[in-house]
């Protein structure tokens, strides 16, 4: 089982490298003023995940715990709740973009963030449930799609081309990692019991949300500062983000192996510290 998780980390590492190269290709193909718009879109994507109120962070942990407990009903409730919270976040994202008068490639930006977030959520679900084959197929299919479409579209369509490429790649996660029909149908129910499950997942996710929000602020405070107070310098400063982001993503690959295994072991043993987790 651990070898499967290592293979996923390799597939995810290849995927991250190819995404880095695609963004670097865009940066080398357009003027700095245009690339700075991509940096803003990437920033919106980074913060949009927090509109899900911590559900993705809790899903990664709680689904693995439920797997260790061999509680299929709990697993279904967690996955359907995370999807329901995701749907609510879409409405929040749309209204925030309208409220702040964001109009640069609005449709393509919204499509990109929508598909990236649902794709990542479903990939987290597959990792948490140790569905290694699904996760690897999704990662490799995404890698193939984005590299081909980037080479075809970016030179002609610039940022729009990269948004389309990454959006199309995320469809691979939806195809390979989609939950079963019963879970999907349950995710659109708005009964009192189902909403209670959604709030329960949010409660578990809030501490993880705060932690990840602080990390994101630590990594992005500079571009936020420049984009708000030194707008004229944004075009010159924005290319520096690609290198910092390219390095940071690899730290997250360690969590692909550690988090699901530790959470599943906790579900099996009901002990925070165990020989297996140590």
Tab-separated table of C-alpha atoms in Angstrom:
chain	number	residue	atom	x	y	z
A	1	UNK	CA	0.000	0.000	0.000
A	2	UNK	CA	2.818	2.401	0.822
A	3	UNK	CA	4.386	1.732	-2.598
A	4	UNK	CA	1.119	2.853	-4.169
A	5	UNK	CA	1.288	6.134	-2.261
A	6	UNK	CA	4.903	6.613	-3.340
A	7	UNK	CA	3.870	6.038	-6.964
A	8	UNK	CA	1.163	8.679	-6.530
A	9	UNK	CA	3.721	11.126	-5.167
A	10	UNK	CA	5.888	10.473	-8.241
A	11	UNK	CA	2.895	11.022	-10.542
A	12	UNK	CA	2.004	14.201	-8.631
A	13	UNK	CA	5.612	15.388	-8.835
A	14	UNK	CA	5.650	14.925	-12.621
A	15	UNK	CA	2.325	16.750	-12.825
A	16	UNK	CA	3.665	19.683	-10.781
A	17	UNK	CA	6.790	19.919	-12.949
A	18	UNK	CA	4.728	19.971	-16.142
A	19	UNK	CA	2.397	22.639	-14.736
A	20	UNK	CA	5.454	24.679	-13.794
A	21	UNK	CA	6.797	24.326	-17.346
A	22	UNK	CA	3.428	25.321	-18.831
A	23	UNK	CA	3.337	28.494	-16.726
A	24	UNK	CA	6.988	29.191	-17.561
A	25	UNK	CA	6.103	28.765	-21.257
A	26	UNK	CA	3.356	31.355	-20.849
A	27	UNK	CA	5.725	33.724	-19.049
A	28	UNK	CA	8.299	33.436	-21.820
A	29	UNK	CA	5.649	33.981	-24.510
A	30	UNK	CA	3.909	37.148	-23.291
A	31	UNK	CA	4.743	40.620	-22.026
A	32	UNK	CA	5.214	41.008	-18.242
A	33	UNK	CA	1.994	43.092	-18.067
A	34	UNK	CA	0.008	40.158	-19.434
A	35	UNK	CA	1.746	37.602	-17.222
A	36	UNK	CA	0.917	39.702	-14.156
A	37	UNK	CA	-2.753	39.022	-14.924
A	38	UNK	CA	-2.045	35.291	-14.700
A	39	UNK	CA	-0.444	35.822	-11.280
A	40	UNK	CA	-3.649	37.551	-10.114
A	41	UNK	CA	-5.774	34.657	-11.421
A	42	UNK	CA	-3.497	32.167	-9.638
A	43	UNK	CA	-3.876	34.223	-6.467
A	44	UNK	CA	-7.677	34.092	-6.740
A	45	UNK	CA	-7.428	30.309	-7.157
A	46	UNK	CA	-5.232	29.939	-4.062
A	47	UNK	CA	-7.679	31.816	-1.866
A	48	UNK	CA	-10.860	30.401	-3.435
A	49	UNK	CA	-10.307	27.067	-1.694
A	50	UNK	CA	-11.041	28.764	1.646
A	51	UNK	CA	-14.615	29.436	0.458
A	52	UNK	CA	-15.191	25.712	1.066
A	53	UNK	CA	-14.801	26.449	4.795
A	54	UNK	CA	-12.125	23.838	5.415
A	55	UNK	CA	-13.944	20.880	3.817
A	56	UNK	CA	-11.039	19.752	1.579
A	57	UNK	CA	-8.620	19.785	4.519
A	58	UNK	CA	-11.012	17.796	6.707
A	59	UNK	CA	-11.873	15.384	3.874
A	60	UNK	CA	-8.241	14.354	3.466
A	61	UNK	CA	-8.044	13.369	7.124
A	62	UNK	CA	-11.561	12.266	8.102
A	63	UNK	CA	-12.131	9.970	5.098
A	64	UNK	CA	-8.921	8.085	5.882
A	65	UNK	CA	-9.943	7.779	9.539
A	66	UNK	CA	-13.345	6.407	8.500
A	67	UNK	CA	-11.572	3.958	6.171
A	68	UNK	CA	-9.494	2.722	9.094
A	69	UNK	CA	-12.695	2.324	11.112
A	70	UNK	CA	-14.237	0.414	8.154
A	71	UNK	CA	-17.279	2.689	8.332
A	72	UNK	CA	-18.654	2.938	4.771
A	73	UNK	CA	-21.624	5.099	5.797
A	74	UNK	CA	-19.320	7.630	7.416
A	75	UNK	CA	-17.130	7.701	4.302
A	76	UNK	CA	-20.157	8.423	2.096
A	77	UNK	CA	-21.367	11.159	4.463
A	78	UNK	CA	-17.938	12.838	4.446
A	79	UNK	CA	-17.582	12.780	0.655
A	80	UNK	CA	-21.139	13.972	-0.024
A	81	UNK	CA	-20.733	16.757	2.567
A	82	UNK	CA	-17.491	17.956	0.972
A	83	UNK	CA	-19.185	18.072	-2.442
A	84	UNK	CA	-22.182	19.947	-1.017
A	85	UNK	CA	-19.898	22.520	0.585
A	86	UNK	CA	-18.047	22.843	-2.715
A	87	UNK	CA	-21.296	23.683	-4.545
A	88	UNK	CA	-22.030	26.422	-1.995
A	89	UNK	CA	-18.512	27.799	-2.512
A	90	UNK	CA	-19.195	28.184	-6.240
A	91	UNK	CA	-22.032	30.612	-5.568
A	92	UNK	CA	-19.849	32.530	-3.124
A	93	UNK	CA	-17.006	32.741	-5.655
A	94	UNK	CA	-19.281	33.983	-8.438
A	95	UNK	CA	-20.802	36.738	-6.308
A	96	UNK	CA	-17.394	37.816	-4.977
A	97	UNK	CA	-15.995	38.134	-8.503
A	98	UNK	CA	-19.013	40.235	-9.501
A	99	UNK	CA	-18.922	42.286	-6.286
A	100	UNK	CA	-15.256	43.218	-6.780
A	101	UNK	CA	-15.862	43.983	-10.468
A	102	UNK	CA	-13.445	41.340	-11.690
A	103	UNK	CA	-13.881	41.295	-15.464
A	104	UNK	CA	-10.593	40.026	-16.926
A	105	UNK	CA	-11.538	36.788	-18.713
A	106	UNK	CA	-14.328	36.367	-16.142
A	107	UNK	CA	-15.947	33.310	-17.734
A	108	UNK	CA	-12.639	31.486	-18.317
A	109	UNK	CA	-11.363	32.367	-14.841
A	110	UNK	CA	-14.551	31.096	-13.203
A	111	UNK	CA	-14.475	27.908	-15.319
A	112	UNK	CA	-10.809	27.347	-14.463
A	113	UNK	CA	-11.279	27.783	-10.712
A	114	UNK	CA	-14.468	25.694	-10.734
A	115	UNK	CA	-12.861	22.713	-12.474
A	116	UNK	CA	-9.512	22.957	-10.671
A	117	UNK	CA	-11.184	22.969	-7.236
A	118	UNK	CA	-13.580	20.093	-7.957
A	119	UNK	CA	-10.753	18.133	-9.559
A	120	UNK	CA	-8.473	18.629	-6.570
A	121	UNK	CA	-11.310	17.729	-4.192
A	122	UNK	CA	-11.969	14.443	-6.006
A	123	UNK	CA	-8.257	13.691	-6.145
A	124	UNK	CA	-8.022	14.242	-2.379
A	125	UNK	CA	-10.913	11.830	-1.960
A	126	UNK	CA	-9.146	9.166	-4.032
A	127	UNK	CA	-5.924	9.625	-2.047
A	128	UNK	CA	-7.739	9.514	1.284
A	129	UNK	CA	-9.435	6.226	0.339
A	130	UNK	CA	-6.190	4.744	-1.057
A	131	UNK	CA	-7.666	4.431	-4.549
A	132	UNK	CA	-4.157	4.556	-5.945
A	133	UNK	CA	-4.941	3.434	-9.484
A	134	UNK	CA	-7.625	6.098	-9.956
A	135	UNK	CA	-5.387	8.840	-8.617
A	136	UNK	CA	-2.406	7.888	-10.780
A	137	UNK	CA	-4.505	7.614	-13.953
A	138	UNK	CA	-6.019	11.031	-13.243
A	139	UNK	CA	-2.615	12.642	-12.637
A	140	UNK	CA	-1.007	11.171	-15.754
A	141	UNK	CA	-4.036	11.981	-17.944
A	142	UNK	CA	-4.046	15.558	-16.628
A	143	UNK	CA	-0.312	15.873	-17.323
A	144	UNK	CA	-0.737	14.681	-20.913
A	145	UNK	CA	-3.690	16.972	-21.586
A	146	UNK	CA	-2.154	20.155	-20.189
A	147	UNK	CA	1.197	19.783	-21.942
A	148	UNK	CA	-0.412	19.119	-25.347
A	149	UNK	CA	-3.017	21.871	-25.094
A	150	UNK	CA	-0.526	24.392	-23.731
A	151	UNK	CA	1.757	23.897	-26.721
A	152	UNK	CA	-1.213	24.218	-29.070
A	153	UNK	CA	-3.135	27.089	-27.470
A	154	UNK	CA	-0.835	29.411	-25.522
A	155	UNK	CA	1.010	30.978	-28.452
A	156	UNK	CA	-2.276	31.995	-30.060
A	157	UNK	CA	-4.555	32.605	-27.084
A	158	UNK	CA	-2.108	33.570	-24.323
A	159	UNK	CA	-3.659	33.371	-20.821
A	160	UNK	CA	-6.985	32.199	-22.200
A	161	UNK	CA	-5.176	29.253	-23.797
A	162	UNK	CA	-3.546	28.241	-20.503
A	163	UNK	CA	-6.854	28.568	-18.642
A	164	UNK	CA	-8.478	26.261	-21.191
A	165	UNK	CA	-5.565	23.808	-20.983
A	166	UNK	CA	-5.651	23.548	-17.184
A	167	UNK	CA	-9.457	23.394	-17.142
A	168	UNK	CA	-9.464	20.521	-19.640
A	169	UNK	CA	-6.811	18.709	-17.630
A	170	UNK	CA	-8.969	18.870	-14.508
A	171	UNK	CA	-11.667	16.922	-16.323
A	172	UNK	CA	-9.387	13.890	-15.959
A	173	UNK	CA	-9.825	14.035	-12.175
A	174	UNK	CA	-13.591	14.186	-12.590
A	175	UNK	CA	-13.586	11.216	-14.990
A	176	UNK	CA	-11.270	8.932	-12.999
A	177	UNK	CA	-11.982	9.977	-9.384
A	178	UNK	CA	-15.711	10.709	-9.447
A	179	UNK	CA	-17.680	9.212	-6.525
A	180	UNK	CA	-20.520	6.773	-7.084
A	181	UNK	CA	-23.963	7.930	-8.184
A	182	UNK	CA	-25.521	7.523	-4.733
A	183	UNK	CA	-22.925	9.826	-3.160
A	184	UNK	CA	-23.381	12.414	-5.918
A	185	UNK	CA	-27.161	12.430	-5.458
A	186	UNK	CA	-26.776	12.691	-1.700
A	187	UNK	CA	-24.529	15.745	-2.103
A	188	UNK	CA	-27.367	17.840	-3.564
A	189	UNK	CA	-29.810	17.048	-0.736
A	190	UNK	CA	-30.543	19.940	1.615
A	191	UNK	CA	-32.333	18.122	4.406
A	192	UNK	CA	-31.629	19.022	8.034
A	193	UNK	CA	-29.632	15.815	8.545
A	194	UNK	CA	-27.476	16.377	5.465
A	195	UNK	CA	-26.788	20.014	6.318
A	196	UNK	CA	-25.799	18.876	9.799
A	197	UNK	CA	-23.211	16.572	8.202
A	198	UNK	CA	-21.877	19.489	6.143
A	199	UNK	CA	-21.504	21.654	9.250
A	200	UNK	CA	-19.810	18.766	11.053
A	201	UNK	CA	-17.185	18.577	8.299
A	202	UNK	CA	-16.714	22.350	8.467
A	203	UNK	CA	-16.194	22.101	12.238
A	204	UNK	CA	-13.412	19.559	11.699
A	205	UNK	CA	-11.952	21.645	8.890
A	206	UNK	CA	-11.864	25.094	10.520
A	207	UNK	CA	-8.611	24.559	12.516
A	208	UNK	CA	-6.966	23.159	9.376
A	209	UNK	CA	-8.366	26.079	7.368
A	210	UNK	CA	-6.821	28.613	9.748
A	211	UNK	CA	-3.461	26.847	9.600
A	212	UNK	CA	-3.482	26.671	5.787
A	213	UNK	CA	-4.701	30.266	5.496
A	214	UNK	CA	-1.726	31.436	7.570
A	215	UNK	CA	0.615	29.418	5.355
A	216	UNK	CA	-0.944	30.901	2.224
A	217	UNK	CA	-0.649	34.423	3.619
A	218	UNK	CA	3.006	33.749	4.456
A	219	UNK	CA	3.656	32.658	0.878
A	220	UNK	CA	1.621	35.344	-0.902
A	221	UNK	CA	1.799	38.459	1.291
A	222	UNK	CA	4.364	40.057	-1.014
A	223	UNK	CA	2.305	39.790	-4.206
A	224	UNK	CA	-0.776	40.974	-2.305
A	225	UNK	CA	1.196	43.975	-1.065
A	226	UNK	CA	2.626	44.842	-4.482
A	227	UNK	CA	-0.677	44.375	-6.317
A	228	UNK	CA	-2.472	46.722	-3.904
A	229	UNK	CA	0.132	49.408	-3.175
A	230	UNK	CA	2.646	49.291	-6.028
A	231	UNK	CA	0.461	48.528	-9.029
A	232	UNK	CA	2.933	50.062	-11.468
A	233	UNK	CA	5.582	47.588	-10.331
A	234	UNK	CA	3.347	44.506	-10.523
A	235	UNK	CA	4.369	43.602	-14.073
A	236	UNK	CA	8.065	43.574	-13.094
A	237	UNK	CA	7.546	41.767	-9.790
A	238	UNK	CA	5.046	39.074	-10.831
A	239	UNK	CA	7.544	36.800	-12.698
A	240	UNK	CA	9.340	36.167	-9.402
A	241	UNK	CA	6.278	34.242	-8.192
A	242	UNK	CA	6.723	31.388	-10.609
A	243	UNK	CA	10.018	30.298	-9.052
A	244	UNK	CA	8.857	30.554	-5.453
A	245	UNK	CA	5.656	28.626	-6.190
A	246	UNK	CA	7.613	26.056	-8.176
A	247	UNK	CA	9.747	25.217	-5.151
A	248	UNK	CA	6.945	25.247	-2.545
A	249	UNK	CA	4.694	22.699	-4.219
A	250	UNK	CA	7.118	19.845	-3.596
A	251	UNK	CA	6.811	20.112	0.168
A	252	UNK	CA	3.135	19.169	-0.236
A	253	UNK	CA	4.079	15.903	-1.946
A	254	UNK	CA	5.287	14.530	1.412
A	255	UNK	CA	1.756	14.922	2.770
A	256	UNK	CA	0.405	12.671	0.012
A	257	UNK	CA	2.105	9.756	1.743
A	258	UNK	CA	2.010	10.792	5.399
A	259	UNK	CA	-1.482	12.222	5.953
A	260	UNK	CA	-3.719	9.417	4.617
A	261	UNK	CA	-1.581	6.677	6.206
A	262	UNK	CA	-1.476	8.384	9.607
A	263	UNK	CA	-5.221	9.113	9.544
A	264	UNK	CA	-6.113	5.540	8.562
A	265	UNK	CA	-3.877	4.149	11.306
A	266	UNK	CA	-5.610	6.428	13.820
A	267	UNK	CA	-8.986	5.101	12.633
A	268	UNK	CA	-7.797	1.527	13.132
A	269	UNK	CA	-6.126	1.964	16.511
A	270	UNK	CA	-7.931	5.026	17.964
A	271	UNK	CA	-4.523	6.145	19.205
A	272	UNK	CA	-2.913	9.425	18.165
A	273	UNK	CA	0.552	7.997	18.812
A	274	UNK	CA	1.074	4.406	17.728
A	275	UNK	CA	4.037	2.310	16.642
A	276	UNK	CA	2.839	2.358	13.008
A	277	UNK	CA	2.404	6.153	12.928
A	278	UNK	CA	5.749	6.686	14.654
